[in-house]
Short mmCIF file of C-alpha atoms in Angstrom, two decimals:
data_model
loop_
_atom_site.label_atom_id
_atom_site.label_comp_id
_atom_site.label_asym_id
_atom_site.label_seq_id
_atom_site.Cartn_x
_atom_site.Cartn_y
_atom_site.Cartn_z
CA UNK A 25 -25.72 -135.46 77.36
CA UNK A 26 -26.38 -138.92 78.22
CA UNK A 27 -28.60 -140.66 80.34
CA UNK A 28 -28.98 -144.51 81.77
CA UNK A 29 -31.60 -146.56 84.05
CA UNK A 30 -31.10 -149.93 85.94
CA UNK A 31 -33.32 -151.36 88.22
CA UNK A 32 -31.54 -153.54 90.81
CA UNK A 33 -32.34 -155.41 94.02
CA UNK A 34 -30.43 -155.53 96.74
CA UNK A 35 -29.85 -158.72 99.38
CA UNK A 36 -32.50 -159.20 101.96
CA UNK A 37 -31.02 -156.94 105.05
CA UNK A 38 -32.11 -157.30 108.38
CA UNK A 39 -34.00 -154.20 110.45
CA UNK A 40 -31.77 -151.45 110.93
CA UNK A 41 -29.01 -149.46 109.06
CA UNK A 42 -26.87 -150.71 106.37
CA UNK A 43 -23.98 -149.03 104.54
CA UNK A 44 -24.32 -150.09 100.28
CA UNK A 45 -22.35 -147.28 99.04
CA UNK A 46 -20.10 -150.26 96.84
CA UNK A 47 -22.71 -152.22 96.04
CA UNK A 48 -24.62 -149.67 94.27
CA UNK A 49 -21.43 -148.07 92.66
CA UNK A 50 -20.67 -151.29 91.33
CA UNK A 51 -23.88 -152.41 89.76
CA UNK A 52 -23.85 -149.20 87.70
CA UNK A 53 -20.70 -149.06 85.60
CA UNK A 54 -21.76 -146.71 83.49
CA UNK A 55 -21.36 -143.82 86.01
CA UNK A 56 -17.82 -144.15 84.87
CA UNK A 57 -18.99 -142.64 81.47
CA UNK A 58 -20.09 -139.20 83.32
CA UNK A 59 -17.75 -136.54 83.46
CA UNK A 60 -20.54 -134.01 85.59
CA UNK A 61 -23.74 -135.47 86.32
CA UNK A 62 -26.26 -136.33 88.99
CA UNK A 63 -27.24 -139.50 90.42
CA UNK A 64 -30.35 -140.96 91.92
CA UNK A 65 -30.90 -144.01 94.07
CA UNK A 66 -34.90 -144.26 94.20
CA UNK A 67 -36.07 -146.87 96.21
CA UNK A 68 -39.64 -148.46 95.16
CA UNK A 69 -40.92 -148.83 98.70
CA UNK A 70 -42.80 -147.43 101.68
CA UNK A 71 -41.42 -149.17 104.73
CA UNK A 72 -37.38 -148.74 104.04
CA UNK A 73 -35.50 -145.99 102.28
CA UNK A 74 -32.50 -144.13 101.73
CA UNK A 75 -30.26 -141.69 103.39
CA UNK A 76 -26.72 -140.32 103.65
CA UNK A 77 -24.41 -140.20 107.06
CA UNK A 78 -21.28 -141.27 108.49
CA UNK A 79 -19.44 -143.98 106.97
CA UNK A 80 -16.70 -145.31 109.37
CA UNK A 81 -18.37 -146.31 112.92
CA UNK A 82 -21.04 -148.80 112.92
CA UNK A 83 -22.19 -147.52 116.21
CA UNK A 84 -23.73 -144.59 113.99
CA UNK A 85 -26.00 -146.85 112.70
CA UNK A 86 -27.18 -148.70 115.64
CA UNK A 87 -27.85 -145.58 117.16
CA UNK A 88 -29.99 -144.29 114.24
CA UNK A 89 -31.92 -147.56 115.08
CA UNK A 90 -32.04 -146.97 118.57
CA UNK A 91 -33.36 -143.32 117.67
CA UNK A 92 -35.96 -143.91 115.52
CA UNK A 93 -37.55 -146.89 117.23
CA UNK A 94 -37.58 -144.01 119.99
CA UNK A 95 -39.03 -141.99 118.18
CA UNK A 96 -41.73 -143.94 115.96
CA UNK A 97 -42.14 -146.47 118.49
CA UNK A 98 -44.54 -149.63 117.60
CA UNK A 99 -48.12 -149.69 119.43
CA UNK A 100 -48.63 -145.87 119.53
CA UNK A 101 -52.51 -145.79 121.11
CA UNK A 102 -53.73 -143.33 117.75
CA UNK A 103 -52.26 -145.47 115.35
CA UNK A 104 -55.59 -147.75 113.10
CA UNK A 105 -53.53 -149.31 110.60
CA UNK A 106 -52.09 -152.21 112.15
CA UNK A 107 -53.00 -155.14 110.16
CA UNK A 108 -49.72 -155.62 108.94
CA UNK A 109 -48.02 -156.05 112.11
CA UNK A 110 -46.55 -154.30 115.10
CA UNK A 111 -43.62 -152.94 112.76
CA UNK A 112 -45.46 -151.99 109.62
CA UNK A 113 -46.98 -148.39 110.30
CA UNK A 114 -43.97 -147.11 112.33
CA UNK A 115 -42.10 -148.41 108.67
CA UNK A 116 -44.58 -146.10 106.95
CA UNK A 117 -43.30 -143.17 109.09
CA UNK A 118 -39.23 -143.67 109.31
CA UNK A 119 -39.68 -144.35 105.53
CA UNK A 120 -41.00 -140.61 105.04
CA UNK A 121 -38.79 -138.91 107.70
CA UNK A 122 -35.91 -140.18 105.62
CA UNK A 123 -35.83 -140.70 101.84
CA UNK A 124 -37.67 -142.74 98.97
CA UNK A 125 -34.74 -140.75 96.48
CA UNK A 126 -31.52 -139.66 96.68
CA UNK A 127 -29.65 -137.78 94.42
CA UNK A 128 -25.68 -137.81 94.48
CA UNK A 129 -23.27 -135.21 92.17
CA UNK A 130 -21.37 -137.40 89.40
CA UNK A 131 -17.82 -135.93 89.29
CA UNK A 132 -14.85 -137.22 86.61
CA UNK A 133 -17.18 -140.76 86.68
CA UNK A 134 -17.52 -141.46 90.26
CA UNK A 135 -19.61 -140.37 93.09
CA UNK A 136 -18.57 -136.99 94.99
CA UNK A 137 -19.75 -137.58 98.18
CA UNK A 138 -17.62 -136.15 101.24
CA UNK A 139 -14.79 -138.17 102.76
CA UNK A 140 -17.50 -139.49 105.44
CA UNK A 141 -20.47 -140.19 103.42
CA UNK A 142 -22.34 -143.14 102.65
CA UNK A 143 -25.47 -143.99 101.44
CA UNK A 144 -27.30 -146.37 104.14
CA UNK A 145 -30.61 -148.65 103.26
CA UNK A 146 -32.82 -148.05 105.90
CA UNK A 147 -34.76 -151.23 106.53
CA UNK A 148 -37.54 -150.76 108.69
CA UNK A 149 -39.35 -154.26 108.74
CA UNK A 150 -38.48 -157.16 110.82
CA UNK A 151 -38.90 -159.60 107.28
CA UNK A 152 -38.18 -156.82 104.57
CA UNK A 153 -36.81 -158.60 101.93
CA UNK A 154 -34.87 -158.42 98.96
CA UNK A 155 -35.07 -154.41 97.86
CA UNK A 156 -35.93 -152.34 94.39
CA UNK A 157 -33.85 -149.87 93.65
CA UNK A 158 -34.04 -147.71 90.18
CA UNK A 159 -30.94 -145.75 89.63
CA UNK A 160 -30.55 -143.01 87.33
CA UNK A 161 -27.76 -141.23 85.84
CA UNK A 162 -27.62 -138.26 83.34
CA UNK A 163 -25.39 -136.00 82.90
CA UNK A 164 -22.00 -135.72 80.27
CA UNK B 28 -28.62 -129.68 76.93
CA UNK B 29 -26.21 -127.88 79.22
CA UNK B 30 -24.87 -129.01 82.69
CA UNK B 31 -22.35 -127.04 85.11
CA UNK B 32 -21.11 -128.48 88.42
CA UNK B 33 -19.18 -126.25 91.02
CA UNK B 34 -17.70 -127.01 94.35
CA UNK B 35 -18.44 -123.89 96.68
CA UNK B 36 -17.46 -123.01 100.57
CA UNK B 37 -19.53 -121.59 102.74
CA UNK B 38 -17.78 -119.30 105.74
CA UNK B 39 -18.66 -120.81 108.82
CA UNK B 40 -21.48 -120.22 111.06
CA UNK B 41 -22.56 -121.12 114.19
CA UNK B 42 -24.73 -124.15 115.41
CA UNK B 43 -27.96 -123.35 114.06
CA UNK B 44 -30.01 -122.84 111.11
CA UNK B 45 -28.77 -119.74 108.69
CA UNK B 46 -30.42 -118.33 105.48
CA UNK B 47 -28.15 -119.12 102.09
CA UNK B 48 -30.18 -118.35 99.57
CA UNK B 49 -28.34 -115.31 97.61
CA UNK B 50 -24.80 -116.93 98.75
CA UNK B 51 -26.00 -119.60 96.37
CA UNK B 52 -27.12 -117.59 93.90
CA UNK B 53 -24.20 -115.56 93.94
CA UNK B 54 -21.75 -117.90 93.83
CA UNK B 55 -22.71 -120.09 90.48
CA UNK B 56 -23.95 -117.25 88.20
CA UNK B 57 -24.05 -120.04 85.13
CA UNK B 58 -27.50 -120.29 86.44
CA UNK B 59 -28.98 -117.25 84.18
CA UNK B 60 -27.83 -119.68 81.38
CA UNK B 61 -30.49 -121.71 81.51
CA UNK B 62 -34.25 -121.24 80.74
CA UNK B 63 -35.27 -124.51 82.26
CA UNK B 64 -33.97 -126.73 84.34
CA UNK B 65 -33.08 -127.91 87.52
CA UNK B 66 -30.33 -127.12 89.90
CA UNK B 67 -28.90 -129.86 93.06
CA UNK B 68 -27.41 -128.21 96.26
CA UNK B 69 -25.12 -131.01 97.74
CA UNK B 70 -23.30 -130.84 101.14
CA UNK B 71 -20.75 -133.42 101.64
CA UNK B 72 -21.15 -133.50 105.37
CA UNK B 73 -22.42 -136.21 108.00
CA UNK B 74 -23.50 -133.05 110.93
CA UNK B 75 -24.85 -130.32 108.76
CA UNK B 76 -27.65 -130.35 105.95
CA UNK B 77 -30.11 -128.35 104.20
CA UNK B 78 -33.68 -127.94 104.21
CA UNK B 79 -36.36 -125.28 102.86
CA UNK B 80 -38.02 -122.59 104.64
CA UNK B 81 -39.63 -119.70 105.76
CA UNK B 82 -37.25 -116.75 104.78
CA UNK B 83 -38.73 -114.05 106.69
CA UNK B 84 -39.12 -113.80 109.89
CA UNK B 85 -35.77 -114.90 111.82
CA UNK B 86 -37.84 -116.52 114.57
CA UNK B 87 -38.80 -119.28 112.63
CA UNK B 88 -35.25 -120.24 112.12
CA UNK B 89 -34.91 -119.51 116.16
CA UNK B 90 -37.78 -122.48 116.57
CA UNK B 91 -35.87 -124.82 114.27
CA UNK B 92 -33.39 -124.91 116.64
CA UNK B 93 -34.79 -125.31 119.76
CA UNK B 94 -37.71 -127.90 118.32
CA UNK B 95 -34.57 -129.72 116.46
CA UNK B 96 -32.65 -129.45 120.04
CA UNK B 97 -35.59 -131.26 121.93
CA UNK B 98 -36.60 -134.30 119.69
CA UNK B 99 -32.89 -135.00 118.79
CA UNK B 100 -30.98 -134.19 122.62
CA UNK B 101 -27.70 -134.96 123.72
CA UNK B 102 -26.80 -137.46 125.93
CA UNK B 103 -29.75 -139.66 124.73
CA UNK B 104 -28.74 -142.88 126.98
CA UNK B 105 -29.16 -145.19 124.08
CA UNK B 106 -26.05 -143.53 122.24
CA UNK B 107 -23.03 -145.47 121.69
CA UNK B 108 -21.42 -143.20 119.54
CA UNK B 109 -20.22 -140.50 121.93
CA UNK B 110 -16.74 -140.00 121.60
CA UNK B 111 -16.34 -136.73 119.55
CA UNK B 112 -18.72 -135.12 122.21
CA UNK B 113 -22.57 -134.58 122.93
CA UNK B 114 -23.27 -132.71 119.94
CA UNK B 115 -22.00 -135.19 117.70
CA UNK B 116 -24.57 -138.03 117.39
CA UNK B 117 -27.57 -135.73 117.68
CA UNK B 118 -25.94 -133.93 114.39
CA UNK B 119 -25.87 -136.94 112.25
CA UNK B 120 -29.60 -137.83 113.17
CA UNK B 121 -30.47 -134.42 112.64
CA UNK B 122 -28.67 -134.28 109.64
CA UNK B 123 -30.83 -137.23 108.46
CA UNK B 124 -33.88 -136.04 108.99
CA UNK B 125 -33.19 -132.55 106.87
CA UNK B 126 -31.45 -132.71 103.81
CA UNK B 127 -28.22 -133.87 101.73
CA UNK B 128 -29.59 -132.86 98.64
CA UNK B 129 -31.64 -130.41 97.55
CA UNK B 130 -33.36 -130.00 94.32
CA UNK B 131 -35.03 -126.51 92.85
CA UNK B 132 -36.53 -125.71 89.78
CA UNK B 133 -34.99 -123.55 87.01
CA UNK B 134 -37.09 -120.93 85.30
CA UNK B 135 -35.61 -118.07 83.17
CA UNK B 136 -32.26 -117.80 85.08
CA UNK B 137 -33.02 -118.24 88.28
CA UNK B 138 -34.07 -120.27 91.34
CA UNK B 139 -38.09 -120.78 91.05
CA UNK B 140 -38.67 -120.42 95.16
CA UNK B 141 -41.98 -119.62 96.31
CA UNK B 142 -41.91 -116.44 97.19
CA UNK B 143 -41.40 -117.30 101.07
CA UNK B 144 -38.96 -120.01 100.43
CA UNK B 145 -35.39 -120.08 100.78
CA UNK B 146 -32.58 -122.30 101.38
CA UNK B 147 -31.37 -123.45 105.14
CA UNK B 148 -27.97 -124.45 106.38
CA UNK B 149 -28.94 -126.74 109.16
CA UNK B 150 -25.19 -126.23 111.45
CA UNK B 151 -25.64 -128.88 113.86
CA UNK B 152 -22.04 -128.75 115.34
CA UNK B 153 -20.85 -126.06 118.14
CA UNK B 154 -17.81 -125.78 115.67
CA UNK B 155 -18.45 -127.04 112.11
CA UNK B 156 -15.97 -124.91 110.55
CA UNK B 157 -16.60 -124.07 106.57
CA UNK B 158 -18.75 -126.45 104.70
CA UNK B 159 -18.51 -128.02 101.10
CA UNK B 160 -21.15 -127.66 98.58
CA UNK B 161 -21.71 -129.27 95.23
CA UNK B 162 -23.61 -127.13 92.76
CA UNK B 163 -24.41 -128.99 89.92
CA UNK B 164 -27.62 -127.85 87.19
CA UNK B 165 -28.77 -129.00 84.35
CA UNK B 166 -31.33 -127.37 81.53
CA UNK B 167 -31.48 -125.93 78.59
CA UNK C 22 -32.67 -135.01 75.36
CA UNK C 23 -36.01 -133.02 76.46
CA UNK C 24 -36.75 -131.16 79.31
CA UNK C 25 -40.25 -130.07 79.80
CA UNK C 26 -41.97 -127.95 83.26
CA UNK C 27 -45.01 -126.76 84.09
CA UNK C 28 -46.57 -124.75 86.96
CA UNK C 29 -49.64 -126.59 88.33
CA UNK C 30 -51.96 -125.42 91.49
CA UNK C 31 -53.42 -128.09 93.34
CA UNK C 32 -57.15 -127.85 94.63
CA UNK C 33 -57.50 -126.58 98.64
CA UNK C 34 -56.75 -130.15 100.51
CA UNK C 35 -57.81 -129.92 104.17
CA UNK C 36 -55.03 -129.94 106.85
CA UNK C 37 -53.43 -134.05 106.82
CA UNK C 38 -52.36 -136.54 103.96
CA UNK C 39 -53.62 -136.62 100.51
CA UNK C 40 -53.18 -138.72 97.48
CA UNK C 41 -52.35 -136.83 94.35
CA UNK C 42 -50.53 -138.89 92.54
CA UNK C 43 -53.45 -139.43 89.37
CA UNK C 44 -53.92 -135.59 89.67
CA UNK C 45 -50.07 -135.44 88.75
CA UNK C 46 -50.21 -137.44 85.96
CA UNK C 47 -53.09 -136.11 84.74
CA UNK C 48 -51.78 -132.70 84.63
CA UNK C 49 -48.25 -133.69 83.01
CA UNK C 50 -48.99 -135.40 79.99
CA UNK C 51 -45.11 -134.37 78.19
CA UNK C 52 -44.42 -137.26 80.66
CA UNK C 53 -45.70 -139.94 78.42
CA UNK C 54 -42.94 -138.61 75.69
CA UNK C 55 -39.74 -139.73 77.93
CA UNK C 56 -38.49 -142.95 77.77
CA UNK C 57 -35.72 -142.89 80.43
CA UNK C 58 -35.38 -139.66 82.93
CA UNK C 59 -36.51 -138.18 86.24
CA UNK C 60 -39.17 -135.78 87.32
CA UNK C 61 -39.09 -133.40 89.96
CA UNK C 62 -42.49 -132.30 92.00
CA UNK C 63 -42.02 -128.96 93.71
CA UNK C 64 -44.18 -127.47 96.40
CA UNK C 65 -43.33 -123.43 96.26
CA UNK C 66 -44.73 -123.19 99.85
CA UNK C 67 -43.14 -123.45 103.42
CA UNK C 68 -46.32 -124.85 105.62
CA UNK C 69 -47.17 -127.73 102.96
CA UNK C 70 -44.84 -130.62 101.70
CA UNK C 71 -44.57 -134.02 99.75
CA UNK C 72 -43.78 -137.45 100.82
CA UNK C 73 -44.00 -140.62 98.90
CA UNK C 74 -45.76 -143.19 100.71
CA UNK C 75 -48.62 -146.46 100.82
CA UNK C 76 -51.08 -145.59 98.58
CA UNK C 77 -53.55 -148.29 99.41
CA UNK C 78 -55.29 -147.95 102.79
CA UNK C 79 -56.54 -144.40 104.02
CA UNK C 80 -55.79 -145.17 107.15
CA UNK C 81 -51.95 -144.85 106.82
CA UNK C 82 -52.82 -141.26 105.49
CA UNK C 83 -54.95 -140.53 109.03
CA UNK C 84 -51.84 -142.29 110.89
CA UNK C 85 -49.52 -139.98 109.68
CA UNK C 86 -51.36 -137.08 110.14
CA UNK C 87 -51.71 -138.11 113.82
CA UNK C 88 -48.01 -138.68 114.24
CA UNK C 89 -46.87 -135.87 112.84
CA UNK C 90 -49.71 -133.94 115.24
CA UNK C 91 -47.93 -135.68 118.33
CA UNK C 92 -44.12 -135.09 117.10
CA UNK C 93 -44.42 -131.35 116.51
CA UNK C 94 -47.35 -130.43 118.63
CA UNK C 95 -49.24 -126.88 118.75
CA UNK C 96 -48.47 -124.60 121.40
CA UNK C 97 -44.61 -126.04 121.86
CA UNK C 98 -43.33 -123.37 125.37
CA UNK C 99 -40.38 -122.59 122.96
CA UNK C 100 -41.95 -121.53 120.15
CA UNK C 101 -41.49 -117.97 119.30
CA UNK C 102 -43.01 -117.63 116.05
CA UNK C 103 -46.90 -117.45 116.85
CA UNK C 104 -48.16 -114.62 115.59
CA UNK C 105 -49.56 -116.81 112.70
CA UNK C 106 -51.63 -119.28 114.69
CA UNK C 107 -50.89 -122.15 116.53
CA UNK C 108 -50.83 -124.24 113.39
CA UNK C 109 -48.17 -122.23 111.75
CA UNK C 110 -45.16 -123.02 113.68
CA UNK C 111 -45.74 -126.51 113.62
CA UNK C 112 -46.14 -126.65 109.43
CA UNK C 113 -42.74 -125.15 108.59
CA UNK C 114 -41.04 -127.52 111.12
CA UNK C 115 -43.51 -130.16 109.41
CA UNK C 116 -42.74 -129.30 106.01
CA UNK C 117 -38.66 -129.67 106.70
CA UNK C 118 -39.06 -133.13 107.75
CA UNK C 119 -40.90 -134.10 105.00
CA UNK C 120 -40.20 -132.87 101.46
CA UNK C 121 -40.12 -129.60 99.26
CA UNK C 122 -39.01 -131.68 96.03
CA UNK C 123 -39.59 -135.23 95.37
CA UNK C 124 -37.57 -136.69 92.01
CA UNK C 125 -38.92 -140.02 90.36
CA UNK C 126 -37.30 -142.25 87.71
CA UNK C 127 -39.59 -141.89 84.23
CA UNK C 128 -39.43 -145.09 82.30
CA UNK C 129 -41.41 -145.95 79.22
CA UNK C 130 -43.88 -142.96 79.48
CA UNK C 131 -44.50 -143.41 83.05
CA UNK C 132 -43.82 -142.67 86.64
CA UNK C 133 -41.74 -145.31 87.97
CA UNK C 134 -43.49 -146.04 91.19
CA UNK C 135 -43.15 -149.41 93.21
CA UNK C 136 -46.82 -151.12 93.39
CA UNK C 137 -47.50 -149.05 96.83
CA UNK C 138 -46.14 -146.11 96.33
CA UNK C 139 -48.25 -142.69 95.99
CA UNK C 140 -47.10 -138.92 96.20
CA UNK C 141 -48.49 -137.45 99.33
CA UNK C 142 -49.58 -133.82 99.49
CA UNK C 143 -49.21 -132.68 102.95
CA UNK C 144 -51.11 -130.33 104.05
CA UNK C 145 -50.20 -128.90 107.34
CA UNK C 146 -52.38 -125.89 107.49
CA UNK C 147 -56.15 -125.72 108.65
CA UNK C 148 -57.00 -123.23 105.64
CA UNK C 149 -53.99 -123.82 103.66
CA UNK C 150 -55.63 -122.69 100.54
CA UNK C 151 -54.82 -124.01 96.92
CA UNK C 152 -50.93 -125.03 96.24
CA UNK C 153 -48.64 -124.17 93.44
CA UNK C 154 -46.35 -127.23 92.30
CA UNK C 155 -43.37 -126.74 89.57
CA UNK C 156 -43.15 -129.70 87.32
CA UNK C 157 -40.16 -130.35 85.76
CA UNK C 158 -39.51 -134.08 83.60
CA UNK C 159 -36.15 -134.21 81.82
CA UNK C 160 -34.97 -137.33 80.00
CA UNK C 161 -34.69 -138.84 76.04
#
């Protein structure tokens, strides 16, 4: 059994939802050393995060924007922590209804995710930022 | 150390949310090998998922649907992505905001669910068909 | 390789958002032997989850607990399961959008955490009671 950690960053992306399936397989080489195994992407932040959907149309993803600034919309009259902006608190929330980790089957030393998944960053800040993302991988 | 991985089908089932929990269990019996560990149910799928849940009382699985209908709905007018029909988009957010991935404890041979817990396919297509699973655990 | 678990019950938390990452920590000590590996936090219940979220100001704890109030309200006409109370409903289909099982990367000893980031117990019950959590930390 083997196991191995990386921390990465990713480029700054802008708000919204951004396929980085490659990127992420090909900062970690050593997935190719994993016969059966697990990944995870963990990402070491509380306004974006991870999640898994459709691959091929970008409308997809501007629709998952359109749906949840719908449905964690900025100025909501309860909300108290809004220091940090009219896009930091509904961040807070997308973050959680998605996911700070994700973990992916290893399969003959690549990623078995269906024919129309990909993993998308989920950037929920107008000025996110580059991105930390640990990955880990164990498995044989 | 021991890992097994194991690509399963489930039959098909209608849009909705259906109890799996001995299918599972059934179907990857390498499971009472282990005394500790951890095992990952995987669909590769962009419209169906998995959560956790009540595994009681059907109605609870009856008010995942129609809660799930109303703050994800067809025909949203923000949609772009509507060409393989109204249930569609709404099944990728939905899919989203369950699960890809799950992850359960190990203990003596089997799954370590509370004792109301088991394990939801979210269907979120009228016709999904069969659905892939990756089964993959790891302990010793 | 090592793999280590542990059954832990959390103290009674009133109904909303609560900080336990310390408690965690506390609790797990085998952690501090891993050098490089992932562990899993497991709530064995169905009306109380985990997120991982800002750990800094309380306030994002009340905001969430008023979201998640306005997003799956009491009382919903198309609930059928009620027999529980009004709060019951609401904290399965609470629990499913946040997490059963949160994974995060060990390294050196220690959770791998970004500089905000806390584990979240969320309690969606008025008398939820004390929780059981399943530990489980594998890595070398």
């Amino acid at each position: 059994m083997k196991i191995y950690q990386k921390q990465i960053k990713l480029p700054a992306f802008k708000r919204g939802f951004h396929l980085v399936t490659s990127y992420i397989e090909n900062e970690f080489e050593q997935l190719r050393n994993i016969d059966q195994g697990l990944l995870q992407v963990f990402i070491q932040h509380t306004s974006a995060s991870l999640t898994i959907n459709e691959n091929a149309d970008p409308s997809v993803r501007t629709d998952f924007a359109s749906h949840f600034n719908q449905m964690v919309p900025e100025d909501a009259p309860y909300y108290q922590h809004t220091m940090e902006g009219p896009d930091d608190m509904p961040a807070h929330l997308k973050a959680s209804l998605l996911d700070s980790g994700l973990i992916i089957p290893i399969t003959r030393g690549r990623l078995n995710l269906g024919t129309w998944q990909g993993i998308y960053l989920c950037e929920h800040r107008d000025n996110g930022g580059s991105r930390k993302i640990v990955l880990t991988a164990i498995g044989e």
